[in-house]
CSV table of C-alpha atoms in Angstrom, one decimal:
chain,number,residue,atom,x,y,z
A,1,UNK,CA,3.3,128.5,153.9
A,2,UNK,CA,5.2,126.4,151.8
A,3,UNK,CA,8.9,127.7,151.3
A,4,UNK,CA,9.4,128.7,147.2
A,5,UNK,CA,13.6,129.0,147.8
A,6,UNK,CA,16.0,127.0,145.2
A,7,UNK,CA,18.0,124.0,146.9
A,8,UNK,CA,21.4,125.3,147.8
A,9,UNK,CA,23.8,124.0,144.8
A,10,UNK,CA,27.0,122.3,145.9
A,11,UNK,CA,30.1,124.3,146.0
A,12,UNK,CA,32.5,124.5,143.8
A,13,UNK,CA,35.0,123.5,146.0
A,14,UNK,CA,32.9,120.1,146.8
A,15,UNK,CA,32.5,119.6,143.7
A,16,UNK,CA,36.1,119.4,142.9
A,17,UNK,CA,36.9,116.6,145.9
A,18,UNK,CA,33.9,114.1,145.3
A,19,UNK,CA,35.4,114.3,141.3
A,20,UNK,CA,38.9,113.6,142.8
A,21,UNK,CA,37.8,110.7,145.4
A,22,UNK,CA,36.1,109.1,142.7
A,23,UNK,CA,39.0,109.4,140.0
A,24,UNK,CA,41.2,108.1,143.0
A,25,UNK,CA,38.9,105.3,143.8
A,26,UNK,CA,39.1,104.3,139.9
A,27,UNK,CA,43.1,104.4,139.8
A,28,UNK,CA,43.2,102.3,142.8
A,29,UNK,CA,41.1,99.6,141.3
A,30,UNK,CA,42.4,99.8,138.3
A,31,UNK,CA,45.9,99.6,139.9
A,32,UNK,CA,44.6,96.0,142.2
A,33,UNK,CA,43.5,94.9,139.2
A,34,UNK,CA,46.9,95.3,137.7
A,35,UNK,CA,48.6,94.2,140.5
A,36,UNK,CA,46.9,91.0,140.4
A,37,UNK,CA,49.7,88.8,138.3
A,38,UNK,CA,48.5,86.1,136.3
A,39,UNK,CA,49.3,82.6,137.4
A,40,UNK,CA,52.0,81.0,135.8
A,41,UNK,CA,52.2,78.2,133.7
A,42,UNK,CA,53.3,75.5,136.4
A,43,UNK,CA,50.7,77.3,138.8
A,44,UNK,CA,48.3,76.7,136.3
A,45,UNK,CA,48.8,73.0,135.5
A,46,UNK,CA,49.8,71.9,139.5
A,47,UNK,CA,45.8,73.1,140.3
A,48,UNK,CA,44.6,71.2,137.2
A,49,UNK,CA,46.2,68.5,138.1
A,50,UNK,CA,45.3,68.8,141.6
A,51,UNK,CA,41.6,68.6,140.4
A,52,UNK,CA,42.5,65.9,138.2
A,53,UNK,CA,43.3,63.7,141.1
A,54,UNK,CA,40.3,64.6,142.9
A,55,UNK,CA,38.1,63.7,139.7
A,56,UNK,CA,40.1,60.4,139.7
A,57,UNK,CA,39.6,59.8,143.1
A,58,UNK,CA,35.5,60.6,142.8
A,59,UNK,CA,36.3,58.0,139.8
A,60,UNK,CA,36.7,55.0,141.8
A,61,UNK,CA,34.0,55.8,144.1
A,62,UNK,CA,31.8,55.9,141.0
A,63,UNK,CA,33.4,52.7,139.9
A,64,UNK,CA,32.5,51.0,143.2
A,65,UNK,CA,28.8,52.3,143.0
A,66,UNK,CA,28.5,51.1,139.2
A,67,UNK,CA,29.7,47.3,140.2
A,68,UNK,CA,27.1,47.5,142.7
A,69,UNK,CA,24.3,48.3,141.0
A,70,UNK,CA,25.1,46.1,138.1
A,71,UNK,CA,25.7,43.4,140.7
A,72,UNK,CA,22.2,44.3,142.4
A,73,UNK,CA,20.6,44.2,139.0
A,74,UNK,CA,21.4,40.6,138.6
A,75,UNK,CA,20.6,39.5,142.6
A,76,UNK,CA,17.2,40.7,141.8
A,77,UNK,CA,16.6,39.6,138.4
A,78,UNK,CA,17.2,36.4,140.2
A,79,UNK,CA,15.6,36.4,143.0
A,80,UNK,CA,12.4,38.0,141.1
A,81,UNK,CA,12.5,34.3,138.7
A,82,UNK,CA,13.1,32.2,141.6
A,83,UNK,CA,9.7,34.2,143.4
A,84,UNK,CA,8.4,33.6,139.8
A,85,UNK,CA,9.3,29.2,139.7
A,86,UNK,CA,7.9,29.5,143.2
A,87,UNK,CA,4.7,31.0,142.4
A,88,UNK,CA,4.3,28.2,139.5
A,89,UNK,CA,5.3,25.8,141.8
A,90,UNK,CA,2.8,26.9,144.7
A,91,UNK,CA,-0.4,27.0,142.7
A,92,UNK,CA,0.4,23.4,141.2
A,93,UNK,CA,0.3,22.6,145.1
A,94,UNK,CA,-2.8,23.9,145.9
A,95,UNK,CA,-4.3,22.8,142.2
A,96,UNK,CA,-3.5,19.5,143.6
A,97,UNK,CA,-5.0,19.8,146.8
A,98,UNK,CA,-8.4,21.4,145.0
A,99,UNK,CA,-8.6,17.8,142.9
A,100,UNK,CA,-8.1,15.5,146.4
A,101,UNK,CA,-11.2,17.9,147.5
A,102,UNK,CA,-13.1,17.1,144.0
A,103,UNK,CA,-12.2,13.3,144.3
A,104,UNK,CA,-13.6,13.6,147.9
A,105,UNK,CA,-17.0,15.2,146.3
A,106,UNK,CA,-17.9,12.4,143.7
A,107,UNK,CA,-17.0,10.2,146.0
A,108,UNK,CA,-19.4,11.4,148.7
A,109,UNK,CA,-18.7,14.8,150.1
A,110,UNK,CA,-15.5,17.1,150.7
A,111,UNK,CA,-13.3,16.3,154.2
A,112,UNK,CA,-14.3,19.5,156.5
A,113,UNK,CA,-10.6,19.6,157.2
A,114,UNK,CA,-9.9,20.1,152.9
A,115,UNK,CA,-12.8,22.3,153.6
A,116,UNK,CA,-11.2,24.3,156.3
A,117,UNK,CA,-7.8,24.6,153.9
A,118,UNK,CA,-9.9,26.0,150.9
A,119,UNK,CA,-11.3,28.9,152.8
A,120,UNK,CA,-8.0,30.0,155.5
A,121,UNK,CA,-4.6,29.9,155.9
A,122,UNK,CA,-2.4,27.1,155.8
A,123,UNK,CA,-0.7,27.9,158.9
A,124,UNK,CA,-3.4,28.5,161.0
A,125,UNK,CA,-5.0,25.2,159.5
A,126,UNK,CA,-1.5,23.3,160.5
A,127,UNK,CA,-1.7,24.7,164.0
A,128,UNK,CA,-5.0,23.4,164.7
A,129,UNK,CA,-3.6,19.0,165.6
A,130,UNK,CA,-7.5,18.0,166.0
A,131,UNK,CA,-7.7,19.1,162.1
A,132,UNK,CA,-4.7,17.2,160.9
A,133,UNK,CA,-5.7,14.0,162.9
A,134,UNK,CA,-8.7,14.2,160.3
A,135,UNK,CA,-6.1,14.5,157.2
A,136,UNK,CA,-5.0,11.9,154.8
A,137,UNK,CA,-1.4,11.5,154.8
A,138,UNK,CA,-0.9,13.0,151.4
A,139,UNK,CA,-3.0,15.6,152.3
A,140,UNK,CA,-0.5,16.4,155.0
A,141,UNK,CA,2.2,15.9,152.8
A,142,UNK,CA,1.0,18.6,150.5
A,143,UNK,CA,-0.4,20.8,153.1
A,144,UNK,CA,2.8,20.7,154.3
A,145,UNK,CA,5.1,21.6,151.3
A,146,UNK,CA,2.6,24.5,150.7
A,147,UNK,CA,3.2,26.0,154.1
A,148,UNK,CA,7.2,25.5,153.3
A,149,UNK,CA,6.6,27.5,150.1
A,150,UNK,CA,4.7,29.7,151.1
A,151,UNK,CA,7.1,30.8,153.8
A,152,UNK,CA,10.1,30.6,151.2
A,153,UNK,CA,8.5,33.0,148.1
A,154,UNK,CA,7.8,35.1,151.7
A,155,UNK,CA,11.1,35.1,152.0
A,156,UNK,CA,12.4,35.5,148.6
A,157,UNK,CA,9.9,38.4,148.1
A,158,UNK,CA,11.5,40.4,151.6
A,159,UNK,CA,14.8,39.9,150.3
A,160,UNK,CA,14.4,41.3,147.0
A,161,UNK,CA,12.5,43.8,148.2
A,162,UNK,CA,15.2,44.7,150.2
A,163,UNK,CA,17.3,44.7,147.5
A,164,UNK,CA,15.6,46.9,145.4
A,165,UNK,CA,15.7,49.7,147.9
A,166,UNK,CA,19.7,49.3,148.2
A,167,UNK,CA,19.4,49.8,144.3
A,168,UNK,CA,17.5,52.7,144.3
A,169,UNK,CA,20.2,54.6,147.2
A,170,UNK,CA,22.7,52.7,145.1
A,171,UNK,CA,21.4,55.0,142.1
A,172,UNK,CA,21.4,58.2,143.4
A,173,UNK,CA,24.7,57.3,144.7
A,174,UNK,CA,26.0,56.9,141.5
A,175,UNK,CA,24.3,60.0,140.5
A,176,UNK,CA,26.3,62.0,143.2
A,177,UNK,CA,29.5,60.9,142.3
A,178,UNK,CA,28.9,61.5,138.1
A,179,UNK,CA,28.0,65.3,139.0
A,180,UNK,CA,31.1,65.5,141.3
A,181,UNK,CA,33.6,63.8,138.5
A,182,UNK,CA,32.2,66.0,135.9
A,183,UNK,CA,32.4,69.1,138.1
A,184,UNK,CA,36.0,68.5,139.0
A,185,UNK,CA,36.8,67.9,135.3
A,186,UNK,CA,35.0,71.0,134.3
A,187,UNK,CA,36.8,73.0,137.0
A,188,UNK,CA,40.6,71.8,135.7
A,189,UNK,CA,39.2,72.2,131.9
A,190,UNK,CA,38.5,75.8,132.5
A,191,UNK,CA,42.1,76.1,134.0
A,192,UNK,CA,43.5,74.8,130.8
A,193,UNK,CA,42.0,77.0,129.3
A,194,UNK,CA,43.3,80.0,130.4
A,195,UNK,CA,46.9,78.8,129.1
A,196,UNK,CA,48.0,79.5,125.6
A,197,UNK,CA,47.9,77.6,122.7
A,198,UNK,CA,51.5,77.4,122.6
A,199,UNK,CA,51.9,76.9,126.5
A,200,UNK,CA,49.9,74.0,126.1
A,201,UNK,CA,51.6,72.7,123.3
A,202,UNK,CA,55.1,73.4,125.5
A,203,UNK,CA,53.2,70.8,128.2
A,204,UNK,CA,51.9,68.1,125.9
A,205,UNK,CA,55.7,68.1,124.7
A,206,UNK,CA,57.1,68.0,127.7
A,207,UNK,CA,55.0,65.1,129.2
A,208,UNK,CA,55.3,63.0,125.9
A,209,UNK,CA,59.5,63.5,126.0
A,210,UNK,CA,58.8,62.4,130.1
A,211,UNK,CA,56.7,58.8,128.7
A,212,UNK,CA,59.9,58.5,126.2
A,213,UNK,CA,61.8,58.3,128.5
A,214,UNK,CA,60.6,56.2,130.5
A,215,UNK,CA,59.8,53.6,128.0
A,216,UNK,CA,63.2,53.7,127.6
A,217,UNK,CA,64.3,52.8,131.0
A,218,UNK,CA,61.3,50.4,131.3
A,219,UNK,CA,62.3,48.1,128.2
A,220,UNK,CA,66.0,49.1,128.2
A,221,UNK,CA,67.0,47.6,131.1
A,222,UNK,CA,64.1,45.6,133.1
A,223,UNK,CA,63.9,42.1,133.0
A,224,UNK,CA,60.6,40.7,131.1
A,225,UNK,CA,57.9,39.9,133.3
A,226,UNK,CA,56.8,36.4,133.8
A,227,UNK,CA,53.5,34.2,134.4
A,228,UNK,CA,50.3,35.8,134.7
A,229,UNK,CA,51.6,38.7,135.5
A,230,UNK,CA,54.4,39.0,132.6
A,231,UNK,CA,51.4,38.4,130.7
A,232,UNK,CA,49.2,40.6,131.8
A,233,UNK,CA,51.7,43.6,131.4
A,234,UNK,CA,52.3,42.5,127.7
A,235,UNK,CA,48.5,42.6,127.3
A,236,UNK,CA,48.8,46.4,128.9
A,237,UNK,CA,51.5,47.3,126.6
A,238,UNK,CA,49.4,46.6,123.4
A,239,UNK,CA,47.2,49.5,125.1
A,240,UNK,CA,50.0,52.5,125.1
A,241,UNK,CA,48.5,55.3,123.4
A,242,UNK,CA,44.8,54.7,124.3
A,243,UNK,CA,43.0,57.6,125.9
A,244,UNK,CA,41.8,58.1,129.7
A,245,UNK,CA,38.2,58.1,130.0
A,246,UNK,CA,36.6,57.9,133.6
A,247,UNK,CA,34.7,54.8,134.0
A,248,UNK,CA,35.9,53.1,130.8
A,249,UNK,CA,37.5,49.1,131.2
A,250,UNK,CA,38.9,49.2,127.5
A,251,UNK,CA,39.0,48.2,125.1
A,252,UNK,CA,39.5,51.1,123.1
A,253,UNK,CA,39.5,53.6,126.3
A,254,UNK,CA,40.6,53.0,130.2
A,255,UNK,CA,40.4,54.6,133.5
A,256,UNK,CA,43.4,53.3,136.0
A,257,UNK,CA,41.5,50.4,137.7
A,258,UNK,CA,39.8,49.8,134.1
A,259,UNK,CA,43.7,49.4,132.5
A,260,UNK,CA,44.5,46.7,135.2
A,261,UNK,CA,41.3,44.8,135.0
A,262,UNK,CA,40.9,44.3,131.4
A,263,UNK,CA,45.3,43.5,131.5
A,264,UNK,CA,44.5,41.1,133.2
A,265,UNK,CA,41.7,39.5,132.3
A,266,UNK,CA,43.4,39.3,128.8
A,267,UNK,CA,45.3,36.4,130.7
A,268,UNK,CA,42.2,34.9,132.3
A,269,UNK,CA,42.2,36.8,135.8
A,270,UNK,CA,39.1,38.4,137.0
A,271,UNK,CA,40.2,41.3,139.1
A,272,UNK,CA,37.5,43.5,141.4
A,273,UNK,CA,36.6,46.7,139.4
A,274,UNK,CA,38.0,49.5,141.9
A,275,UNK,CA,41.3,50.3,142.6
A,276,UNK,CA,40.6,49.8,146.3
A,277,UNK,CA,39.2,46.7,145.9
A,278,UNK,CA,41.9,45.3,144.0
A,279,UNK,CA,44.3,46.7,147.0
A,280,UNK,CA,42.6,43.6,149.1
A,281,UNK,CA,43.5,40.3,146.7
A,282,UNK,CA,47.0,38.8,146.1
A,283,UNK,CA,50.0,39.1,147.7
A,284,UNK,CA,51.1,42.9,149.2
A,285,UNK,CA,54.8,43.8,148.6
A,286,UNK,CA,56.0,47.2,150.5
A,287,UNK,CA,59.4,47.0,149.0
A,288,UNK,CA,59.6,48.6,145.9
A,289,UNK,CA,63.1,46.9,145.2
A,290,UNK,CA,60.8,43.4,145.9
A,291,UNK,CA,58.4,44.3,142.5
A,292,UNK,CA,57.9,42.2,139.2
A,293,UNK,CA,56.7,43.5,136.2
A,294,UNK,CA,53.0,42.9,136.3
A,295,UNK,CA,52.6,43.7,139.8
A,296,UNK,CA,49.8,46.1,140.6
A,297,UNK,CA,51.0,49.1,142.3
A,298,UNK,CA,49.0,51.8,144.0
A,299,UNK,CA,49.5,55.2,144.8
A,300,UNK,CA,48.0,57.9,147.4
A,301,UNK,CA,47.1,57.0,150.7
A,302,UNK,CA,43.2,56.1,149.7
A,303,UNK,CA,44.5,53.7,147.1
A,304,UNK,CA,42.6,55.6,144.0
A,305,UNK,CA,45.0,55.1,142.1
A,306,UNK,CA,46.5,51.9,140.7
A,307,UNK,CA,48.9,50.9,137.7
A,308,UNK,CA,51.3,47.8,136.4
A,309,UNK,CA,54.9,47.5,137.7
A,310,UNK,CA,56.9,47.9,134.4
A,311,UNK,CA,60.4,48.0,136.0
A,312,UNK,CA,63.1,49.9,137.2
A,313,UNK,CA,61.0,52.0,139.0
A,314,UNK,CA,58.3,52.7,136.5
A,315,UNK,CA,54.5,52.4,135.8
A,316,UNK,CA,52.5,51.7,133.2
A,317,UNK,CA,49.2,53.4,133.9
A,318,UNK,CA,46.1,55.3,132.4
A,319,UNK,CA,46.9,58.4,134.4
A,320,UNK,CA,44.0,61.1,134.2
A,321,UNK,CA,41.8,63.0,132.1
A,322,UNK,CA,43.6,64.4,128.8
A,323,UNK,CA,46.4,61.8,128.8
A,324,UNK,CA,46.5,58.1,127.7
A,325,UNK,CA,48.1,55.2,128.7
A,326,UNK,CA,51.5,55.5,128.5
A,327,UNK,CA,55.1,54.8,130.5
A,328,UNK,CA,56.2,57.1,133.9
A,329,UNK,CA,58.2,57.1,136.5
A,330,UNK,CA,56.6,56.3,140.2
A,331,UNK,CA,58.4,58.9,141.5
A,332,UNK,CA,56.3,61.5,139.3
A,333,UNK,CA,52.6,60.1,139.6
A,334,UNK,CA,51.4,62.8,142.4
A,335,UNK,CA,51.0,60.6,145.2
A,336,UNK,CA,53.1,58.7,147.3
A,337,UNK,CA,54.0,54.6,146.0
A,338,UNK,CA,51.9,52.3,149.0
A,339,UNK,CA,52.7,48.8,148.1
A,340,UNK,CA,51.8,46.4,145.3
A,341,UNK,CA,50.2,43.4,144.8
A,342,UNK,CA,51.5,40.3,143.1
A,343,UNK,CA,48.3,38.2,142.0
């Protein structure tokens, strides 16, 4: 028989602890979350600028991938009008063979060897000698030249095939690299963005009186650069003020390698596109007492990051996202000075 009693009601005295647990529970998180202090302003800017040099870094890879596939593009573009000229030039080989065969008609009947030809392969016709004893020599001469561009559009067609497949992993590559740059950037943005108006202002000041001063020192006291690379710094100079933007090579925008390539080739130097690859040409000087203005000098220990000697121990450089090219000393980029290169 089912039982008709009324649940037993908590007592009052239980009542009274669960309330007072859960008021605790509330005051203690309420007291972590309090005790959690905000990050200060230096905290705040060393991890964005942290993720800056990551995003930099990711930069240059991006660069590299970009210069291949451009280069890629123009390998195949090539190679697909050579295959083209080829193609042009193989049918007027065989169109010439076809009218030996109709000269060979009105004149009383095809060769069975031309015959032979007409209907299979070229190389398995070449291979068989008891055929070509039957052949005319220019018959030979053009069966021959067929076989040798036949082999060479074979060729030609492999290689860009090849080619093509590089491009497409060369593609997603790039791909990779544009998410991870744009993910880093967001990532150091959102930092920023947690500072102040004024506390950014405080910063912007404080790294344009840093730029000032080394201006100052650069064009005070160094000596004028000469040659190419003098140059080249002078064309770099005209630049100060332009804004970092990954993946830009000027003229209106830079990234670091971007700065150094288009200096240069103000002065008629083609330089690689990456900071890495740029690392690999010239002449390397470890000294830093040893630089010239002009020299290219690099920074971290993977090279991403690459700027023109402007003297007495300072760069000029597009330095990162939110910046633009301006004067600083080497001793404040982030990363260790590695060599330079005089080119």
């Amino acid at each position: 028989m089912a039982s008709h009693r009324r649940p037993k009601q908590p007592s009052r005295t239980r009542v009274t602890v669960l309330t007072a647990t859960a008021a605790a529970a509330v005051a203690l998180t309420s007291q972590a979350a309090q005790a959690a202090p905000k990050p200060s302003k230096s905290e705040v800017k060393a991890k964005a600028d942290a993720l800056f040099e990551e995003a930099e870094a990711a930069t240059e890879k991006y660069n590299g991938a970009k210069d291949k596939q451009e280069k890629l593009q123009k390998e195949i573009s090539q190679l697909q009008d050579n295959v083209a000229r080829g193609q042009d030039e193989l049918n007027t080989l065989r169109d010439g063979l076809g009218s030996l065969a109709s000269a060979q008609y009105r004149s009383g009947g095809i060769d069975p060897s031309v015959q032979l030809f007409l209907s299979s392969d070229p190389d398995d016709f070449l291979g068989k000698t008891s055929t070509l004893d039957q052949l005319s020599a220019r018959q030979v001469g053009l069966l021959t030249k067929i076989q040798e561009k036949q082999r060479s559009l074979a060729q030609q067609r492999k290689e860009a095939s090849d080619k093509l497949k590089d491009l497409a992993d060369t593609r997603a590559e790039l791909g990779k690299k544009k998410k991870e740059v744009q993910g880093k950037l967001g990532e150091a943005q959102k930092l920023l963005n947690t500072m102040t108006a004024k506390e950014k202002a405080a910063l912007a000041a404080k790294e344009e009186r840093a730029s000032r001063d080394s201006a100052r020192s650069a064009l005070g006291n160094a000596k004028p650069g000469s040659g190419l690379a003098g140059a080249a710094f002078s064309a770099g100079q005209s630049r100060v003020g332009s804004p970092y933007v990954w993946g830009a090579t000027g003229p209106s925008s830079f990234d670091c390698s971007g700065l150094t390539s288009w200096a240069y080739a103000q002065v008629g130097v083609s330089l690689p596109r990456t900071s890495q690859q740029q690392a690999n040409i010239g002449t390397r000087i470890y000294s830093q007492s040893d630089l010239q203005v002009g020299d290219l000098v690099f920074f971290f220990d993977d090279l991403h990051h690459v700027g023109l000697y402007a003297g007495n121990g300072q760069v000029l450089h597009a330095p990162r996202t939110g910046t633009d090219v301006r004067y600083e000393s080497m001793s404040t980029i982030g990363g260790p000075f590695e060599f330079g290169v005089r080119v």
